[in-house]
Short mmCIF file of C-alpha atoms and ligand atoms in Angstrom, two decimals:
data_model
loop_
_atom_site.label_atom_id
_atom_site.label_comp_id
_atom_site.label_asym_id
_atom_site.label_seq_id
_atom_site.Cartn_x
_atom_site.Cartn_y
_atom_site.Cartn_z
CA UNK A 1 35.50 -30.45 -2.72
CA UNK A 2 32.00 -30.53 -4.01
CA UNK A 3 30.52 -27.97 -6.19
CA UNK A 4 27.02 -27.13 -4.87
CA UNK A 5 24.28 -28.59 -7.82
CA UNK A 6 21.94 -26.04 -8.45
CA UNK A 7 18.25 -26.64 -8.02
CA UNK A 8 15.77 -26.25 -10.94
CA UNK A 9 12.34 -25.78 -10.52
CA UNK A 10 9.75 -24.18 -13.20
CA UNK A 11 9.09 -21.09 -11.60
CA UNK A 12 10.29 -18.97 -8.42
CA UNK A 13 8.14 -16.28 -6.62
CA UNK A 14 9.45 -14.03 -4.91
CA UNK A 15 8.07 -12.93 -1.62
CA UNK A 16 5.32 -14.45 0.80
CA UNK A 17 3.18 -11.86 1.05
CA UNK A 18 -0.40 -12.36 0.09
CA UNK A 19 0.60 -11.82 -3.56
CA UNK A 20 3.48 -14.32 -3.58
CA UNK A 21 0.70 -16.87 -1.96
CA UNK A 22 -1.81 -15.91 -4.90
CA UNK A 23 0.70 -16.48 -7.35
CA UNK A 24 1.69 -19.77 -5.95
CA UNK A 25 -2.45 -20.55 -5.93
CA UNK A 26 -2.80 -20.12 -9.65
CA UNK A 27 0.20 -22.04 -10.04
CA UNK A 28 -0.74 -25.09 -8.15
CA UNK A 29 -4.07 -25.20 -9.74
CA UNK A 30 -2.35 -25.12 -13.66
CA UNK A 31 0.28 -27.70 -11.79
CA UNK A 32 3.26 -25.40 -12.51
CA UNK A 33 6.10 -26.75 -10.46
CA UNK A 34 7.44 -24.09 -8.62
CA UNK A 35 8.56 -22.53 -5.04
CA UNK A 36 8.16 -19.83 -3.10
CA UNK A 37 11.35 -17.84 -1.61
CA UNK A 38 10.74 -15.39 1.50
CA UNK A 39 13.40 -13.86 3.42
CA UNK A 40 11.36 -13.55 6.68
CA UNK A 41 8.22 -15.60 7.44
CA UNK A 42 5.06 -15.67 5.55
CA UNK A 43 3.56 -12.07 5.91
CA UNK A 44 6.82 -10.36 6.91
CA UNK A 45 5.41 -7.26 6.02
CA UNK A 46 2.79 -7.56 8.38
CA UNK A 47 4.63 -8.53 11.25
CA UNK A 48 7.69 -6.44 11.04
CA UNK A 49 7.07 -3.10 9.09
CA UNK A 50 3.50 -1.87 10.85
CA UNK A 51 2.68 -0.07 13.75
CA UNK A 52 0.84 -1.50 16.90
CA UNK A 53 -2.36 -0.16 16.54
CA UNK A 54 -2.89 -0.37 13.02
CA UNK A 55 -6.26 -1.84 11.50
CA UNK A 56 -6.89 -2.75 8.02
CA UNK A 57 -8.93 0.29 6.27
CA UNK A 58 -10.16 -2.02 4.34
CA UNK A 59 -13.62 -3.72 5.51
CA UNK A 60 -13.44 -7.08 6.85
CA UNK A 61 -15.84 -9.00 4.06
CA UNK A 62 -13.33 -7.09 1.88
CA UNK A 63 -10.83 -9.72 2.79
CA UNK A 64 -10.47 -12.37 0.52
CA UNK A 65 -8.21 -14.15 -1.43
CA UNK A 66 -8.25 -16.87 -3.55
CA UNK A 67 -10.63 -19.61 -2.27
CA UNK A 68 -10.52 -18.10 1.32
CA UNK A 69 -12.79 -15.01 2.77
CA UNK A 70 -13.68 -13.73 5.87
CA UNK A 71 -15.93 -15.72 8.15
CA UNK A 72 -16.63 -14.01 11.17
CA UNK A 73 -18.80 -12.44 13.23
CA UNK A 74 -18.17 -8.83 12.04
CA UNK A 75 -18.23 -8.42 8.30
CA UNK A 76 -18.03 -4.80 8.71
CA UNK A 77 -15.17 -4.32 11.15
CA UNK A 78 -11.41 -3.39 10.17
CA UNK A 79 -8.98 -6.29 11.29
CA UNK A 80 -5.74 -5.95 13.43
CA UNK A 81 -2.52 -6.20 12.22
CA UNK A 82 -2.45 -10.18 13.95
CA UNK A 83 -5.39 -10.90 12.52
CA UNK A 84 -4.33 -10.30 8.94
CA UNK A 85 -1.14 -12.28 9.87
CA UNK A 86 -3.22 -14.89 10.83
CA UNK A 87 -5.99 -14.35 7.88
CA UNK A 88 -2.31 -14.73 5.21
CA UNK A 89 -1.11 -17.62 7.08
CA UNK A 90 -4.02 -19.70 6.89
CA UNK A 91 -4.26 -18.92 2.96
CA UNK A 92 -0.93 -19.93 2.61
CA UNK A 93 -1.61 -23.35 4.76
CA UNK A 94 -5.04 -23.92 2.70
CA UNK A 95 -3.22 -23.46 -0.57
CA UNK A 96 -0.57 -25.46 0.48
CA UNK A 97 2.41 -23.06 -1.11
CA UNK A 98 5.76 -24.67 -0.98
CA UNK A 99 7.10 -21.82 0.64
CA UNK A 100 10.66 -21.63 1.94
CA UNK A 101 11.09 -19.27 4.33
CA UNK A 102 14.45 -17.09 5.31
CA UNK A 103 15.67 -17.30 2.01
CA UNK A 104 16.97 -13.90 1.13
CA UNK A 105 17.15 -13.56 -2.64
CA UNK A 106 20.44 -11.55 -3.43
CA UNK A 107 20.26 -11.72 -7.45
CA UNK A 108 17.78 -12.36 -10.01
CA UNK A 109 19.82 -12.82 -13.31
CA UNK A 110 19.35 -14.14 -16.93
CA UNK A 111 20.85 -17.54 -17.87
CA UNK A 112 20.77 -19.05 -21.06
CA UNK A 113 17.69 -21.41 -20.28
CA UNK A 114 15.82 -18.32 -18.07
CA UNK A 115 16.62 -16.98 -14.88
CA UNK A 116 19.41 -17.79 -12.21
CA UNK A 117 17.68 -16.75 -8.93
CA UNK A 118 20.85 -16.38 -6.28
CA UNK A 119 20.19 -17.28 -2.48
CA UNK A 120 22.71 -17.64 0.68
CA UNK A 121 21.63 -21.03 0.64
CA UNK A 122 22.46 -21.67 -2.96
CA UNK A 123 21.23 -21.06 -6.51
CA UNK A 124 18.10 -21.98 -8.05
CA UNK A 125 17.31 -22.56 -12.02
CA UNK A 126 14.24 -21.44 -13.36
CA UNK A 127 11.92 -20.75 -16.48
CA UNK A 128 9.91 -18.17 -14.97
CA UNK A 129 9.93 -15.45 -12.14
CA UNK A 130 7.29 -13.71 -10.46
CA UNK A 131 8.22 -10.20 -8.28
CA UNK A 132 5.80 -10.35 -5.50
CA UNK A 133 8.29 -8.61 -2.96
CA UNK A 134 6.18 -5.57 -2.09
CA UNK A 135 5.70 -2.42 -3.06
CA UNK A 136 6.45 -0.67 0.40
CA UNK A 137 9.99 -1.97 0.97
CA UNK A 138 11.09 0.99 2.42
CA UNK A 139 10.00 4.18 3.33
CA UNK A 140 10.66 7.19 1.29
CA UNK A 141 11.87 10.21 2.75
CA UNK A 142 13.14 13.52 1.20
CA UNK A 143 16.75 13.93 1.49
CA UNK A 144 16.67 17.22 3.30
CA UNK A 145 15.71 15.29 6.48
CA UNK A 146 20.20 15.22 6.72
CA UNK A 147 19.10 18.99 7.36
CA UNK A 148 16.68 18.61 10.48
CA UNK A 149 18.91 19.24 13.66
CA UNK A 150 20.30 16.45 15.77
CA UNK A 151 18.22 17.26 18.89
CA UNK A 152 14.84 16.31 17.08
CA UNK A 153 14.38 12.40 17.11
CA UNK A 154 13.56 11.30 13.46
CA UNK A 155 11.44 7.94 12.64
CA UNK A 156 9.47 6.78 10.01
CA UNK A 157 7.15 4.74 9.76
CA UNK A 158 9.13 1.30 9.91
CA UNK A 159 10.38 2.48 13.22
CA UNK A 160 7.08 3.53 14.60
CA UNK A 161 5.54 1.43 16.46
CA UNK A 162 3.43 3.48 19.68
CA UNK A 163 3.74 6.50 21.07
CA UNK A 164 5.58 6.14 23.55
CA UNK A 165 8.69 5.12 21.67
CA UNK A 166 9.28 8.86 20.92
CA UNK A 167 10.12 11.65 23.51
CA UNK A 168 7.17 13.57 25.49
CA UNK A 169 6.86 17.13 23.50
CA UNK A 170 5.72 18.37 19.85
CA UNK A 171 6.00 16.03 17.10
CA UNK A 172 5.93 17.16 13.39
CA UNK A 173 4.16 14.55 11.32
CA UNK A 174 4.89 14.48 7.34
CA UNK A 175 2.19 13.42 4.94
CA UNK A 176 -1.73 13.44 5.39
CA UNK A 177 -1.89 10.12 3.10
CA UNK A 178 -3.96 6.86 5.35
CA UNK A 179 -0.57 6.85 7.59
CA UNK A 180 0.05 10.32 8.80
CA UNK A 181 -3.22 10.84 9.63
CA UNK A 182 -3.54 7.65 11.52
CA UNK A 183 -0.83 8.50 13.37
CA UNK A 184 -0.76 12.04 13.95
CA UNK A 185 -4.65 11.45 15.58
CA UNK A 186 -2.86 8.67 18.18
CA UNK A 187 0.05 10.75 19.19
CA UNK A 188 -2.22 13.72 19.72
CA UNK A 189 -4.46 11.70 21.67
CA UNK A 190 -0.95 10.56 23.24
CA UNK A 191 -0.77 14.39 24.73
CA UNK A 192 1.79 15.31 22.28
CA UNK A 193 1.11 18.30 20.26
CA UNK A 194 1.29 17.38 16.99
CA UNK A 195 1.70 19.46 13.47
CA UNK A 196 1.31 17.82 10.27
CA UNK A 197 2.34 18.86 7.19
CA UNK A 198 -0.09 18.46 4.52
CA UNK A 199 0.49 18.20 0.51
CA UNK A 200 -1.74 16.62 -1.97
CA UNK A 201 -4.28 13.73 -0.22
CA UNK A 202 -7.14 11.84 -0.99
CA UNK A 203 -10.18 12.80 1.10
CA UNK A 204 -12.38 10.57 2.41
CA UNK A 205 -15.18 10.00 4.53
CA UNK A 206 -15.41 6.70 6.21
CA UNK A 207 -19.09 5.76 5.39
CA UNK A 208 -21.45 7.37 2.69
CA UNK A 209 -24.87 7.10 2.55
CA UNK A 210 -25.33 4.44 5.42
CA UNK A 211 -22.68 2.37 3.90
CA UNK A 212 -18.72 1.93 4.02
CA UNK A 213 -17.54 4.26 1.32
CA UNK A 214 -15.08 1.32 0.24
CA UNK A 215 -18.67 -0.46 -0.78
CA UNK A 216 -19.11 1.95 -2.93
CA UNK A 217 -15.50 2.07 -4.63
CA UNK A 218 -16.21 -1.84 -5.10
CA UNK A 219 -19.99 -1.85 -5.99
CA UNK A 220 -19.91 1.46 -8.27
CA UNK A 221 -16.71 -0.81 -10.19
CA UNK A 222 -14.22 2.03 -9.85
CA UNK A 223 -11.74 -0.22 -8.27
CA UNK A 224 -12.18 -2.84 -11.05
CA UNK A 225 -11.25 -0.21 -13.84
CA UNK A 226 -8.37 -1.68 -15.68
CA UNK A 227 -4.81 -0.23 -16.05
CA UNK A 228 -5.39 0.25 -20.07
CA UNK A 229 -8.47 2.16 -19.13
CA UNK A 230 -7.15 4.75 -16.73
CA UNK A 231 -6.29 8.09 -17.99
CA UNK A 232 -3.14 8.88 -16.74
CA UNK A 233 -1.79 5.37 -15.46
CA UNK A 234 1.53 7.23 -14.66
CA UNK A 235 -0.39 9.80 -12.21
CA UNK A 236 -2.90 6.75 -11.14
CA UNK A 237 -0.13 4.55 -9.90
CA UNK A 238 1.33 7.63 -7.55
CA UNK A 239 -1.44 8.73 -6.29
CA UNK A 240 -1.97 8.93 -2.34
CA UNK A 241 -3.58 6.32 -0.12
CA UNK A 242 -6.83 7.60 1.19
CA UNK A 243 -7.45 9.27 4.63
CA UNK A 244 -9.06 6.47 6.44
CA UNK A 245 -8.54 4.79 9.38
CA UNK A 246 -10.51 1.06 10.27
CA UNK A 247 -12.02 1.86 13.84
CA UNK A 248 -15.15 -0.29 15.44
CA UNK A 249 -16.96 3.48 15.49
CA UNK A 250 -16.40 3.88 11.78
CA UNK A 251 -15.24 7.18 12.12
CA UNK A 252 -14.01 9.36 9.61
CA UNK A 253 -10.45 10.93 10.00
CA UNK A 254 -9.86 13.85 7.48
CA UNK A 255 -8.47 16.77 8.05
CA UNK A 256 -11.53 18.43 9.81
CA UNK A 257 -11.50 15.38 12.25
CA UNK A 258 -7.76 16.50 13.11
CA UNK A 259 -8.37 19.91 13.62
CA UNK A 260 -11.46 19.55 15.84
CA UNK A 261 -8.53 17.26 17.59
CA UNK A 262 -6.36 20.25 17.67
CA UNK A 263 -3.94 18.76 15.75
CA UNK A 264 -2.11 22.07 13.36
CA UNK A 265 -2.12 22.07 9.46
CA UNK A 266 0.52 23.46 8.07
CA UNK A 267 1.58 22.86 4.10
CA UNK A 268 4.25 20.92 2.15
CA UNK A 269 7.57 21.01 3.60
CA UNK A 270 9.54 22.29 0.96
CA UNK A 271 13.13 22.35 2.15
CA UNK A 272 15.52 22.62 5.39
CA UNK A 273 17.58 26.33 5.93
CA UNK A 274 19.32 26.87 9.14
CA UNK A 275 17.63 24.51 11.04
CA UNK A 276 14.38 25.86 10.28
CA UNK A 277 11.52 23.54 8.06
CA UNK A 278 10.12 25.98 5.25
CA UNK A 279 6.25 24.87 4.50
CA UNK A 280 4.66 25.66 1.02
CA UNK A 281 2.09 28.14 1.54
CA UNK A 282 -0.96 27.73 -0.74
CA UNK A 283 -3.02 25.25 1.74
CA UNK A 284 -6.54 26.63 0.79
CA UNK A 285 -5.94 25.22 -2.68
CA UNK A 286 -4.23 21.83 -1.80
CA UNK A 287 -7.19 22.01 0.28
CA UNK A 288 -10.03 22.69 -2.66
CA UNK A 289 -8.42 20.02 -4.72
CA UNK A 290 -9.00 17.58 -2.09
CA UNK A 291 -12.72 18.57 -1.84
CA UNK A 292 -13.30 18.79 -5.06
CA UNK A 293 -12.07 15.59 -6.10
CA UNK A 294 -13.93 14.21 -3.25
CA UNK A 295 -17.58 15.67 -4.73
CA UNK A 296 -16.74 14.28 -8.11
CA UNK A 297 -16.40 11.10 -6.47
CA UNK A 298 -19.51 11.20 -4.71
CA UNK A 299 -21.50 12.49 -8.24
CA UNK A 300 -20.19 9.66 -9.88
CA UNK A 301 -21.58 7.29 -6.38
CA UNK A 302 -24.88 8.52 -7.01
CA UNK A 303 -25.07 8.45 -10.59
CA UNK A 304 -24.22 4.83 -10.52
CA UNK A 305 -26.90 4.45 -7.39
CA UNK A 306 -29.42 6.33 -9.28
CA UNK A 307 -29.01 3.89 -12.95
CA UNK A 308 -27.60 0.82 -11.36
CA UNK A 309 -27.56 0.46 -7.80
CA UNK A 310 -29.69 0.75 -4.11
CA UNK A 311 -31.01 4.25 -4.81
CA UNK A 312 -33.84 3.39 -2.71
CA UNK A 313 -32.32 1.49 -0.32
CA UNK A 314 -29.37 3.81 0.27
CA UNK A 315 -29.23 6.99 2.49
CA UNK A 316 -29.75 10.10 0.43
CA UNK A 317 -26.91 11.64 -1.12
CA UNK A 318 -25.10 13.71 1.13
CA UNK A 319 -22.11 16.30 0.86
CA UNK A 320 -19.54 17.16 3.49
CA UNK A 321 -18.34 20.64 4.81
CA UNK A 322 -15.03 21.91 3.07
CA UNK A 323 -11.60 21.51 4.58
CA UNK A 324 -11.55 24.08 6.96
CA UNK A 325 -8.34 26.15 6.07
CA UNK A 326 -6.52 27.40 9.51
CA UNK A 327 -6.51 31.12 9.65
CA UNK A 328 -2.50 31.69 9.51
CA UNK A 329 -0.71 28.59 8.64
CA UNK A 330 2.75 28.66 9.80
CA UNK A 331 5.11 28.79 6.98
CA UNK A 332 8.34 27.97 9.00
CA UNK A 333 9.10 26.18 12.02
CA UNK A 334 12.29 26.58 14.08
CA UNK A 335 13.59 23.06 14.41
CA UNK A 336 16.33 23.57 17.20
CA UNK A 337 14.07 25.37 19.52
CA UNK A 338 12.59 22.88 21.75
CA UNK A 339 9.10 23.04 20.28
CA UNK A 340 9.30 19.92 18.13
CA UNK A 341 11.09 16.68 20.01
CA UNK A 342 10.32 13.70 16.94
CA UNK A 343 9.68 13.90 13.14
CA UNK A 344 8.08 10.89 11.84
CA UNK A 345 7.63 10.94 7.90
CA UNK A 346 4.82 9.46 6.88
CA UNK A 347 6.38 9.89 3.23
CA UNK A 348 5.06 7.18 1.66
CA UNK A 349 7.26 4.00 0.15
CA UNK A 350 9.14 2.32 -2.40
CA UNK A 351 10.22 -0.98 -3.50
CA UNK A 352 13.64 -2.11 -3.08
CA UNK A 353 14.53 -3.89 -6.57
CA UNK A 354 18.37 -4.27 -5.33
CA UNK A 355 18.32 -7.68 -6.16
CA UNK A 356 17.15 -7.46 -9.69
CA UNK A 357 20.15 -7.77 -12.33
CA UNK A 358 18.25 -7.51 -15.04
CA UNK A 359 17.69 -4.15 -16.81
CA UNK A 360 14.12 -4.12 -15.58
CA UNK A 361 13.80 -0.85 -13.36
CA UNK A 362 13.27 2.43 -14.62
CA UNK A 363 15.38 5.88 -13.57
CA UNK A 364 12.56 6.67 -10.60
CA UNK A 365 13.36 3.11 -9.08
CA UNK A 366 10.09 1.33 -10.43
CA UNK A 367 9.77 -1.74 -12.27
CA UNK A 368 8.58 -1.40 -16.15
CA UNK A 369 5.92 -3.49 -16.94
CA UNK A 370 2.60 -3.98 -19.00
CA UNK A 371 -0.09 -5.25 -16.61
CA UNK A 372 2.73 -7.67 -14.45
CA UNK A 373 4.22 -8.97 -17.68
CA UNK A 374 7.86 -7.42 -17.20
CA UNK A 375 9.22 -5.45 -20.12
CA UNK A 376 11.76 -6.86 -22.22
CA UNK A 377 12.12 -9.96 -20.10
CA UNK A 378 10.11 -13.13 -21.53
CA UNK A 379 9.11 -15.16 -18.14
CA UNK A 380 9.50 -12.25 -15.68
CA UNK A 381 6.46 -11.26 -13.78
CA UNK A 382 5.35 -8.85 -11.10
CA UNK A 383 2.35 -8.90 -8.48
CA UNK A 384 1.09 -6.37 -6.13
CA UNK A 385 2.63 -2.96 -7.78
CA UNK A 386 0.21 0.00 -7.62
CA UNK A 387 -2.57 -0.25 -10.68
CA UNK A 388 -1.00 -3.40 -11.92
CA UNK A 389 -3.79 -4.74 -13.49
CA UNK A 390 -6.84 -2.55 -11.95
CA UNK A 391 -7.44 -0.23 -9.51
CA UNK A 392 -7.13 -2.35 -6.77
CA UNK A 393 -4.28 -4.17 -7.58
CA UNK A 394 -2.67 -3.54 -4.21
CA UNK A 395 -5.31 -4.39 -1.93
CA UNK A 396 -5.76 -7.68 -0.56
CA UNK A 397 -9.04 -8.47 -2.45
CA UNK A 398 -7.48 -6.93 -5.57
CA UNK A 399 -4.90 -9.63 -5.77
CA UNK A 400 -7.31 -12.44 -7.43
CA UNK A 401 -8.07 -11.30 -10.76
CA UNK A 402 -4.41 -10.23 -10.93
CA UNK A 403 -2.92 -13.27 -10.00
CA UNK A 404 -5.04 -15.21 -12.17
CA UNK A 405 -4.84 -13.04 -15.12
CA UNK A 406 -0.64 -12.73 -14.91
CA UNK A 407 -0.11 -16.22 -13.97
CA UNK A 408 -2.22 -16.97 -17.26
CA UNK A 409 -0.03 -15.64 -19.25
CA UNK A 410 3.07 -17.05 -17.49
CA UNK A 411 1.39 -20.52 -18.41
CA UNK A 412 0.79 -19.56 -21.76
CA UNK A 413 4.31 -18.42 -22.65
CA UNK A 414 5.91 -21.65 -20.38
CA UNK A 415 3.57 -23.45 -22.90
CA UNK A 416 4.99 -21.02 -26.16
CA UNK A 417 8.30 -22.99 -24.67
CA UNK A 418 7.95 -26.38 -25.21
C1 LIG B 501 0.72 0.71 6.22
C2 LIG B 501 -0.03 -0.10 5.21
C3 LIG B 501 -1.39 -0.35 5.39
C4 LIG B 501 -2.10 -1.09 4.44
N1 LIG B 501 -3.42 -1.32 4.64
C5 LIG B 501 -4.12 -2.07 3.75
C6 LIG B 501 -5.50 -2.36 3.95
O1 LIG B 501 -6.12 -1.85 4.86
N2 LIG B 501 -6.14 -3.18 3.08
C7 LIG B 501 -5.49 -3.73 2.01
O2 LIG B 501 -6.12 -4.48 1.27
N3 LIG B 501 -4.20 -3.44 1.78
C8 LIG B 501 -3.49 -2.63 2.61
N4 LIG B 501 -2.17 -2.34 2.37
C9 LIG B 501 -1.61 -2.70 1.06
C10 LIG B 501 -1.15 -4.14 0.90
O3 LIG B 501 -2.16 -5.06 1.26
C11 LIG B 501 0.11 -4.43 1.70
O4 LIG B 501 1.12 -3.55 1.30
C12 LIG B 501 0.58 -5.86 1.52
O5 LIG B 501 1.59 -6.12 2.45
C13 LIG B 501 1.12 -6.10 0.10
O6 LIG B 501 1.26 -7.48 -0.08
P1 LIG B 501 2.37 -8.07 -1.03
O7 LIG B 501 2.26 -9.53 -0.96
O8 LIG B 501 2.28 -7.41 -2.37
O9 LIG B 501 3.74 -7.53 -0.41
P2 LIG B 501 4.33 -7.81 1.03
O10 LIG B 501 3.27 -8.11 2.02
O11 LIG B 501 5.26 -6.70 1.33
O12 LIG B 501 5.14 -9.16 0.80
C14 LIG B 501 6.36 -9.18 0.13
C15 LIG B 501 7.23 -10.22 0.77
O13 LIG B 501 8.42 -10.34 0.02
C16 LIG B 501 9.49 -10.56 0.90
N5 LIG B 501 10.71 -10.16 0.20
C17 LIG B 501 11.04 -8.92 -0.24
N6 LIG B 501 12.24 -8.94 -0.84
C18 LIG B 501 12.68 -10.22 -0.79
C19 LIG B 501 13.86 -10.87 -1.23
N7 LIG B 501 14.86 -10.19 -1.86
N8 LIG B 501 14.00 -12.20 -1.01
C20 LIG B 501 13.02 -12.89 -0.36
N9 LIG B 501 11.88 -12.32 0.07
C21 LIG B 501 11.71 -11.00 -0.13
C22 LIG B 501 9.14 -9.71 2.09
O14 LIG B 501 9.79 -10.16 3.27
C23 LIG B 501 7.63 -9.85 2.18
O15 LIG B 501 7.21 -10.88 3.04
C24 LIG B 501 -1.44 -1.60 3.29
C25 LIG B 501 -0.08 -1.34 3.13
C26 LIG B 501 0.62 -0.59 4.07
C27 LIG B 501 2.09 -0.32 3.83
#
C-alpha cells in the first residue's frame, strides 16, 4: 500500500467567502503560491445560512472588492441575497483564485516547517495560513432556550428561511440587532403577532439628510477608524449590527417603525422558570441609550459636514423622535399557553474555530489576534473578524484595505523566511 504524499503549497486560506477571495487577490498579485480550501461552494454563507428575503443593508455602490465594484443601474439600491452570490462569484472568477471547493478542513496544526492543514481528501503542507472562515458560523443562543416548552417551535436564524416555515400564531422574536428586526417586521406583515424582545441595539435611521446614512459612516471616515484607535476595541468588536433593513423605499426600521406595525416591545429575556420567559424590565433606559448614542452620531455627521463635507449641498440637520417606550411592558410571558407557537433567536453569532489545534482561541471562543496577525503563531492570519483592522472590517467593502494590509505582512514574514 501507498502512503498518501502530502501536498505543499506556500500558503492555505481558509474559506471562500469574499475574504478568503481577497486574500487569495493580494496573494496572486505578490505571486504567493497558494490555494484556497472551502467546504461548500464559493459564498457558502450566502447561499446556505440567509433567509429568503434578505437584502444587503449595505448600499449597492458600497459593494466592492478588490478590482471589482458595482456596475449597475441602481447605485443606491440594497442587493438580494443571489445577487451578492453572483457579485462573490464573479470576483472570485476575475481574480482567478485557485479555489478548491468541498474541502472541509478538519485540523489546522503546527509542523516543524509551519502548518499541517488536515482535509478528508488528504493533508496539505504549508508556510502560512489565513482564517477567512467567517465570523457567523453559527448562531448563538442562550442556553436557557433547553427551558422553553416543547409545544413552541424554536429556530434561529440558520433555519429561517420565510414565514411560512413556522406555525400560524404568535411568534416571540429575540434580539432587535439588523436581523430581528428584519424579521420580526416580515412575520408581522405575515399576520403573525409578533413580540420581540429588545436589549442593547444600535439605532438607525435609513437615510439622513437626503442621503443613505451608511454615506455618511463612509464619507465622515468613522468606518475607516483603525482597531489601535478605538477606545474600547473589546466593547467595539461586540457591539450590535445596526437596525437597518435594504428596501427599494429606503425605509427606516427602528423600533418606532415596529410599533406603528404593532409589533410588542418587551425587554431582555433574562431567564426561563416554569415555562414562563422572564423579560428585564428597565426598557425606557435600554431605550435612551439607543437614542442617545444615535444623536451623538448625528453631532459628529454634522460637525464633519459643517468643516469638511456637503454642508450646503446636504439636507439640514435633522433629529428623530425618541423610542417610544410602550406603556406596560410585559415582564413575563407564559410559554405553554398557546399564545406564542415559534421562537426564533435572532441572538447574534459566533465562529466555529473547531478545527484550529493550535492554542489560538481565547476562553469566550474568539480568536486572539493583533490586527489579523494571529498571536503567538508566526504565519497564521485571520480575515473578516469584527474590527480586525478598522471599523468596517466585516463588511464587504471593508475587506480591501484589510486584505492588503494582512497579506503584507504575511509576505513580509514569508520573506523574514528565506
Ligand atoms: C445576516 C447577515 C447579513 C449581512 N449583511 C451584510 C451587508 O449588508 N453588507 C455587508 O457588507 N456585509 C454584511 N454581512 C457581513 C459579511 O459581509 C458576511 O458575514 C460575509 O459572509 C462575511 O464574509 P467572509 O468571507 O468573512 O465569511 P463567509 O462568507 O462566512 O465565508 C467563510 C467561508 O468559509 C467556509 N468555511 C468555514 N469553515 C471551513 C472549514 N473548516 N473548511 C473549509 N471551509 C470552511 C464557509 O463555508 C464559508 O464559505 C452580513 C452578515 C450576516 C450574517
Amino acid at each position: 500500500m501507498r502512503g498518501a504524499a502530502i501536498e505543499r503549497t506556500t500558503t492555505v486560506v481558509i474559506g471562500a467567502g469574499h475574504a478568503g477571495l481577497a486574500a487569495s487577490h493580494f496573494l496572486s498579485d505578490r505571486s504567493i503560491d497558494h490555494i484556497v480550501l472551502e467546504r461548500g461552494e464559493v459564498a457558502n454563507s450566502w447561499r446556505r445560512e440567509r433567509w429568503d428575503s434578505l437584502r444587503l443593508l449595505t448600499p449597492n455602490w458600497q459593494s466592492r472588492l478588490p478590482g471589482l465594484r458595482y456596475e449597475g443601474p441602481d447605485p443606491d439600491g440594497y442587493m438580494t441575497v443571489g445577487e451578492v452570490t453572483e457579485f462573490i462569484e464573479r470576483f472570485a472568477a476575475a481574480s482567478r483564485a485557485p479555489v478548491r471547493t468541498g474541502v472541509n478542513v478538519t485540523s489546522v496544526r503546527r509542523a516543524d516547517d509551519g502548518y499541517q492543514v488536515t482535509t478528508a481528501s488528504g493533508d496539505i503542507r504549508c508556510q502560512a495560513v489565513v482564517i477567512a472562515s467567517g465570523a457567523c458560523n453559527q448562531p448563538s443562543v442562550p442556553q436557557f432556550r433547553d427551558g422553553v416548552p416543547a409545544s413552541v417551535e424554536q429556530l434561529t436564524t440558520f433555519d429561517y428561511r420565510d414565514p411560512a416555515k413556522l406555525p400560524d400564531g404568535g411568534v416571540l422574536v429575540v434580539g432587535a440587532s439588523a436581523t430581528g428586526v428584519q424579521l420580526a417586521a416580515e412575520l408581522q406583515r405575515s399576520g403573525r403577532p409578533v413580540t420581540l424582545s429588545v436589549g442593547e441595539h444600535v439605532r438607525l435611521p435609513r437615510t439622513y439628510r437626503g442621503r443613505d446614512v451608511l454615506w455618511w459612516m463612509d464619507a465622515s471616515g468613522l468606518w475607516d477608524q483603525r482597531y489601535d484607535e478605538v477606545d474600547d476595541l473589546t466593547r467595539a468588536r461586540r457591539l450590535p449590527s445596526p437596525q437597518l433593513v435594504g428596501t427599494p423605499e429606503r425605509t427606516t426600521l427602528d423600533l418606532n417603525a415596529l410599533t406603528s406595525m404593532g409589533v410588542e416591545l418587551v425587554g431582555r429575556w433574562a431567564a426561563v422558570r416554569d415555562g414562563r420567559a422572564l423579560f428585564s424590565g428597565g426598557l425606557r433606559n435600554v431605550f435612551s441609550l439607543a437614542d442617545l448614542k444615535l444623536g451623538r452620531l448625528l453631532d459628529t455627521f454634522d460637525e464633519w459636514a459643517g468643516t469638511h463635507g456637503p454642508d450646503g449641498e446636504a439636507d439640514p440637520p435633522e433629529r428623530f423622535a425618541p423610542t417610544r417606550v410602550p406603556s406596560s411592558a410585559r415582564l413575563q410571558l407564559d410559554l405553554a399557553s398557546g399564545e406564542i407557537r415559534a421562537i426564533v433567536w435572532a441572538t447574534g453569532f459566533r465562529p466555529d474555530y473547531g478545527w484550529l489545534d493550535v492554542p489560538a482561541v481565547d476562553a469566550k471562543g474568539q480568536l486572539r489576534h493583533e490586527g489579523g496577525v494571529v498571536a503567538d503563531s508566526p504565519g497564521l492570519y485571520a480575515l473578516g473578524l469584527p474590527v480586525l483592522r478598522r471599523r468596517k472590517s466585516t463588511f464587504i467593502y471593508g475587506i480591501e484595505d484589510d486584505a492588503r494590509e494582512v497579506i503584507g505582512h504575511l509576505a513580509g514574514y514569508l520573506a523574514g523566511r528565506r
